[in-house]
Amino acid sequence: MKDSSSKSAFHFVAGLGTGIISASLLQPVDLLKTRVQQAHSTSLLSTFRDITRGPDSLRQLWRGTLPSVIRTGFGSALYFSTLNALRQHVFRSNLLTSTGVVSMSRNAARSTSSSSLPQLSNLANLTTGAIARASAGLIMMPVTVIKVRYESNLYSYQSLVGAGSAIFKNEGIKGFFAGFGATALRDAPYAGLYVLIYEQSKRHLSQVKEATAAGDALLKDMRSSSALSINFVSGVLAAGLATAITNPFDAIKTRVQLMPGKYANMVQASRHMVGEEGFRSLFDGLALRAGRKALSSALAWTVYEELVRRAETKWAETEGTL
């Protein structure tokens, strides 16, 4: 039988791989979002023009890719492995089930579902997603600060080591955790809402698929391209809704991390932003963030679930031969 440590390592590696892929492909979108959020008066089009008019424009669009890959790659690895451990524990111990909302029992048939993950209640999905993301976010916070500043044109860091040294010299250890409050308030609700909406969307879309198919054909579909399509669409829907709800915290986080001298904390930052620039400043970069999140989250979760599905099938076959 496959031991739990091997399975945990698999979830870590699967998360690492999906994070690296999404971060590498979508870095230009992340960089544009950072530039738009650092100055409320800057539009997406003018920001893009400023970058592309400069020397080596293509390379500039991928500025900050290394810290982004490190952050997203290892952040995803920590997130997915922690989330899996939490979900497995909740599933086996039957915790967080008295929610007053629809939840799937542990005996629910999974043959007609696109999901490769344990079927939990709404409260369990919300809670495990939030805890896993907040934990990963805290660990990866220093890399996040370096990434945001490296993408910004407010700092002239020439290397990651130079950026880290400058932050430590000027701000101390505290500088590496600038904006953590806003980050946690963004990431924890986002991840919780994402998992909740994602699982609900998969369940409803699978039911629609079930209504248009029957028997062995349905079972076969749910193990092939249909499951991938359902998971990807569910990922896009979940990311779009969760992003819109949590974007104010992302805008505040960016300001605190880029200009700690002006914005000492998230409360002061939100007051300054709303007072000086209006309520709309809290939604700067929403379109870019929603687009990036929709693609990155959908891609990461779809690939992750497919890897989990294939691995569990192989483990089951291996155990059956023992």
Coordinates of C-alpha atoms in Angstrom, one line a residue:
M1 CA 0.0 0.0 0.0
K2 CA 1.2 3.5 -0.8
D3 CA 2.4 5.2 2.4
S4 CA 1.0 8.6 3.4
S5 CA 4.4 10.3 3.2
S6 CA 4.7 9.3 -0.5
K7 CA 1.3 10.6 -1.2
S8 CA 2.0 13.9 0.6
A9 CA 5.2 14.3 -1.4
F10 CA 3.2 13.7 -4.6
H11 CA 0.8 16.5 -3.8
F12 CA 3.7 18.8 -3.0
V13 CA 5.4 18.0 -6.3
A14 CA 2.2 18.3 -8.3
G15 CA 1.5 21.7 -6.7
L16 CA 5.0 22.8 -7.4
G17 CA 4.8 21.9 -11.1
T18 CA 1.4 23.6 -11.7
G19 CA 2.5 26.7 -9.9
I20 CA 5.7 27.0 -11.9
I21 CA 3.8 26.6 -15.2
S22 CA 1.1 29.2 -14.4
A23 CA 3.6 31.7 -13.0
S24 CA 5.9 31.5 -16.0
L25 CA 3.1 31.9 -18.6
L26 CA 1.2 34.7 -16.9
Q27 CA 4.0 36.8 -15.5
P28 CA 3.4 39.8 -17.9
V29 CA -0.2 40.0 -16.6
D30 CA 1.1 40.1 -13.0
L31 CA 3.6 42.8 -13.8
L32 CA 1.0 45.0 -15.5
K33 CA -1.3 44.6 -12.5
T34 CA 1.5 45.7 -10.1
R35 CA 2.3 48.8 -12.2
V36 CA -1.4 49.8 -12.5
Q37 CA -2.0 49.4 -8.8
Q38 CA 1.1 51.4 -7.7
A39 CA -0.3 54.5 -9.3
H40 CA -4.1 54.9 -9.5
S41 CA -3.8 57.5 -12.4
T42 CA -2.1 55.0 -14.7
S43 CA -4.3 53.1 -17.1
L44 CA -3.6 49.6 -18.4
L45 CA -3.0 50.8 -22.0
S46 CA -0.6 53.5 -21.0
T47 CA 1.3 51.2 -18.7
F48 CA 1.7 48.6 -21.5
R49 CA 2.9 51.3 -23.9
D50 CA 5.5 52.6 -21.4
I51 CA 6.9 49.2 -21.0
T52 CA 6.9 48.2 -24.7
R53 CA 8.4 51.6 -25.7
G54 CA 11.5 51.0 -23.6
P55 CA 14.6 49.0 -24.4
D56 CA 14.3 45.2 -24.4
S57 CA 10.5 45.5 -24.0
L58 CA 9.8 41.8 -24.3
R59 CA 12.2 41.0 -21.5
Q60 CA 10.7 43.8 -19.4
L61 CA 7.3 42.1 -19.5
W62 CA 8.8 39.1 -17.8
R63 CA 10.7 41.1 -15.2
G64 CA 10.4 39.5 -11.8
T65 CA 9.7 36.0 -13.3
L66 CA 12.2 34.3 -11.0
P67 CA 10.7 35.5 -7.7
S68 CA 7.2 35.0 -9.1
V69 CA 8.1 31.4 -10.0
I70 CA 9.6 30.8 -6.6
R71 CA 6.7 32.3 -4.8
T72 CA 3.9 30.7 -6.9
G73 CA 5.7 27.4 -7.4
F74 CA 6.5 26.7 -3.8
G75 CA 3.4 28.6 -2.6
S76 CA 1.3 26.2 -4.7
A77 CA 3.2 23.2 -3.4
L78 CA 2.7 24.2 0.2
Y79 CA -1.0 25.1 -0.5
F80 CA -2.0 21.9 -2.3
S81 CA -0.1 19.6 0.1
T82 CA -1.5 21.4 3.2
L83 CA -5.0 21.5 1.6
N84 CA -4.9 17.8 0.8
A85 CA -3.8 17.0 4.4
L86 CA -6.6 19.1 5.9
R87 CA -9.2 17.8 3.5
Q88 CA -8.2 14.2 4.1
H89 CA -8.4 14.7 7.9
V90 CA -11.8 16.4 7.7
F91 CA -13.1 13.7 5.4
R92 CA -12.0 10.8 7.6
S93 CA -13.0 12.5 10.9
N94 CA -16.3 13.8 9.6
L95 CA -15.6 17.3 10.9
L96 CA -17.3 20.5 9.8
T97 CA -20.5 18.7 8.6
S98 CA -23.2 20.5 10.6
T99 CA -23.4 23.5 8.2
G100 CA -27.1 23.8 7.5
V101 CA -26.3 23.6 3.8
V102 CA -26.0 20.9 1.2
S103 CA -23.1 18.6 1.8
M104 CA -22.0 15.4 0.2
S105 CA -21.7 12.3 2.4
R106 CA -18.6 10.2 2.4
N107 CA -20.6 7.5 0.7
A108 CA -21.7 9.6 -2.2
A109 CA -20.9 8.1 -5.5
R110 CA -18.0 9.7 -7.2
S111 CA -18.3 7.9 -10.5
T112 CA -20.5 10.7 -11.8
S113 CA -18.4 13.5 -10.6
S114 CA -15.5 15.2 -12.3
S115 CA -13.7 15.6 -9.0
S116 CA -10.7 13.6 -7.9
L117 CA -10.8 15.1 -4.4
P118 CA -12.7 14.1 -1.2
Q119 CA -16.3 15.4 -1.2
L120 CA -16.7 17.8 1.7
S121 CA -19.4 20.1 3.1
N122 CA -19.5 23.8 2.1
L123 CA -18.1 24.9 5.4
A124 CA -15.3 22.3 5.2
N125 CA -14.4 23.5 1.7
L126 CA -14.4 27.2 2.8
T127 CA -12.4 26.5 6.0
T128 CA -9.8 24.2 4.6
G129 CA -9.1 26.4 1.6
A130 CA -8.7 29.5 3.8
I131 CA -6.4 27.9 6.4
A132 CA -4.2 26.3 3.7
R133 CA -3.8 29.5 1.8
A134 CA -3.1 31.7 4.8
S135 CA -0.4 29.2 6.1
A136 CA 1.3 29.1 2.7
G137 CA 1.1 32.9 2.4
L138 CA 2.8 33.5 5.7
I139 CA 5.7 31.2 4.8
M140 CA 6.1 32.7 1.3
M141 CA 5.6 36.3 2.4
P142 CA 9.3 37.4 2.1
V143 CA 9.4 36.2 -1.5
T144 CA 6.1 38.0 -2.2
V145 CA 7.4 41.3 -1.0
I146 CA 10.6 40.9 -3.1
K147 CA 8.5 39.9 -6.1
V148 CA 6.2 42.9 -5.9
R149 CA 9.0 45.4 -5.5
Y150 CA 11.0 43.7 -8.3
E151 CA 8.1 44.1 -10.7
S152 CA 7.5 47.7 -9.7
N153 CA 9.5 50.6 -11.3
L154 CA 9.7 52.4 -7.9
Y155 CA 12.8 50.3 -7.1
S156 CA 16.0 49.7 -9.1
Y157 CA 16.9 46.3 -7.7
Q158 CA 19.5 44.6 -10.0
S159 CA 19.1 41.1 -8.4
L160 CA 17.0 39.2 -5.9
V161 CA 19.9 39.1 -3.5
G162 CA 20.3 42.9 -3.8
A163 CA 16.6 43.3 -3.2
G164 CA 16.6 41.2 -0.1
S165 CA 19.7 43.0 1.2
A166 CA 18.2 46.4 0.6
I167 CA 14.9 45.5 2.3
F168 CA 16.7 44.1 5.4
K169 CA 19.1 47.1 5.6
N170 CA 16.3 49.7 5.3
E171 CA 13.4 48.0 7.1
G172 CA 14.7 45.0 8.9
I173 CA 12.9 41.7 9.2
K174 CA 9.6 43.5 9.4
G175 CA 10.1 44.7 5.8
F176 CA 9.7 41.2 4.5
F177 CA 6.3 40.9 6.0
A178 CA 4.9 44.3 4.9
G179 CA 1.3 44.0 3.9
F180 CA 0.8 40.6 5.4
G181 CA -2.5 41.6 7.1
A182 CA -4.0 42.7 3.7
T183 CA -2.4 39.6 2.1
A184 CA -4.0 37.3 4.6
L185 CA -7.4 39.0 4.3
R186 CA -7.1 38.7 0.5
D187 CA -5.8 35.1 0.2
A188 CA -7.7 33.3 3.0
P189 CA -11.2 34.5 1.9
Y190 CA -10.1 34.1 -1.8
A191 CA -8.9 30.5 -1.3
G192 CA -11.9 29.6 0.9
L193 CA -14.4 31.0 -1.6
Y194 CA -12.6 29.5 -4.5
V195 CA -12.7 26.0 -3.1
L196 CA -16.3 26.4 -2.1
I197 CA -17.5 27.8 -5.5
Y198 CA -15.2 25.4 -7.4
E199 CA -16.6 22.3 -5.7
Q200 CA -20.2 23.5 -6.0
S201 CA -19.7 24.4 -9.7
K202 CA -18.2 20.9 -10.4
R203 CA -21.0 19.2 -8.7
H204 CA -23.7 21.2 -10.6
L205 CA -22.0 20.9 -14.0
S206 CA -21.5 17.1 -13.4
Q207 CA -25.2 16.8 -12.7
V208 CA -25.9 18.6 -16.0
K209 CA -23.6 16.2 -17.7
E210 CA -25.3 13.3 -15.9
A211 CA -28.7 14.4 -17.3
T212 CA -27.4 14.3 -20.8
A213 CA -25.6 10.9 -20.6
A214 CA -26.2 7.5 -19.1
G215 CA -24.5 4.4 -17.8
D216 CA -21.0 3.4 -18.9
A217 CA -20.8 6.3 -21.3
L218 CA -21.1 8.8 -18.4
L219 CA -18.5 7.0 -16.3
K220 CA -16.1 7.0 -19.3
D221 CA -16.7 10.7 -20.0
M222 CA -16.1 11.7 -16.4
R223 CA -12.7 10.0 -16.6
S224 CA -11.7 11.7 -19.7
S225 CA -12.0 15.1 -21.5
S226 CA -15.4 15.9 -19.9
A227 CA -13.9 16.0 -16.4
L228 CA -11.1 18.3 -17.6
S229 CA -13.6 20.7 -19.2
I230 CA -15.9 20.7 -16.2
N231 CA -12.9 21.3 -13.9
F232 CA -11.5 24.1 -16.0
V233 CA -14.8 26.0 -16.4
S234 CA -15.4 25.6 -12.7
G235 CA -12.0 27.0 -12.0
V236 CA -12.6 30.1 -14.2
L237 CA -16.0 30.8 -12.5
A238 CA -14.7 30.3 -9.0
A239 CA -11.6 32.5 -9.6
G240 CA -13.7 35.3 -11.2
L241 CA -16.1 35.6 -8.4
A242 CA -13.6 35.2 -5.6
T243 CA -11.3 37.7 -7.2
A244 CA -13.9 40.4 -7.5
I245 CA -14.8 40.0 -3.8
T246 CA -11.3 40.2 -2.5
N247 CA -9.7 42.7 -4.9
P248 CA -9.7 45.6 -2.4
F249 CA -7.3 43.7 -0.2
D250 CA -5.0 43.1 -3.1
A251 CA -4.9 46.8 -4.0
I252 CA -4.2 47.7 -0.4
K253 CA -1.5 45.0 -0.1
T254 CA 0.3 46.3 -3.2
R255 CA 0.4 49.9 -1.9
V256 CA 1.7 48.8 1.6
Q257 CA 4.4 46.6 0.1
L258 CA 5.6 49.2 -2.4
M259 CA 5.3 52.4 -0.3
P260 CA 5.7 51.4 3.4
G261 CA 6.8 54.9 4.3
K262 CA 3.5 56.4 3.1
Y263 CA 1.2 53.4 4.0
A264 CA 2.2 52.1 7.4
N265 CA -0.6 49.5 7.6
M266 CA -3.7 48.3 5.8
V267 CA -6.1 50.5 7.7
Q268 CA -4.1 53.7 7.0
A269 CA -3.6 52.6 3.4
S270 CA -7.3 52.1 2.8
R271 CA -8.2 55.4 4.3
H272 CA -5.6 57.2 2.2
M273 CA -6.6 55.5 -1.0
V274 CA -10.3 56.1 -0.6
G275 CA -9.8 59.7 0.7
E276 CA -7.4 60.7 -2.0
E277 CA -8.4 58.6 -5.0
G278 CA -11.9 57.5 -4.3
F279 CA -13.5 54.1 -3.7
R280 CA -12.6 52.9 -7.2
S281 CA -8.9 52.8 -6.2
L282 CA -9.7 49.6 -4.3
F283 CA -10.6 47.9 -7.5
D284 CA -7.5 49.0 -9.5
G285 CA -6.1 46.1 -11.5
L286 CA -9.3 44.0 -11.0
A287 CA -9.6 43.1 -14.7
L288 CA -6.0 42.0 -14.9
R289 CA -6.1 40.2 -11.6
A290 CA -9.4 38.5 -12.5
G291 CA -8.1 37.4 -15.9
R292 CA -4.8 36.1 -14.5
K293 CA -6.5 34.4 -11.6
A294 CA -9.1 32.8 -13.8
L295 CA -6.4 31.4 -16.1
S296 CA -3.8 30.5 -13.5
S297 CA -6.3 28.9 -11.0
A298 CA -8.2 27.0 -13.6
L299 CA -5.0 25.7 -15.2
A300 CA -3.4 24.8 -11.8
W301 CA -6.5 23.1 -10.4
T302 CA -7.3 21.2 -13.6
V303 CA -3.8 19.9 -14.0
Y304 CA -3.5 19.1 -10.3
E305 CA -6.8 17.2 -10.2
E306 CA -5.8 15.3 -13.4
L307 CA -2.4 14.3 -11.8
V308 CA -4.2 13.3 -8.6
R309 CA -6.7 11.2 -10.6
R310 CA -4.0 9.4 -12.6
A311 CA -1.8 8.8 -9.5
E312 CA -4.7 7.4 -7.5
T313 CA -5.7 5.1 -10.3
K314 CA -2.1 3.8 -10.5
W315 CA -1.9 3.4 -6.7
A316 CA -5.2 1.5 -6.8
E317 CA -3.9 -0.8 -9.5
T318 CA -0.6 -1.3 -7.6
E319 CA -2.5 -2.2 -4.4
G320 CA -4.7 -4.5 -6.3
T321 CA -1.7 -6.6 -7.5
L322 CA -0.3 -7.0 -4.0

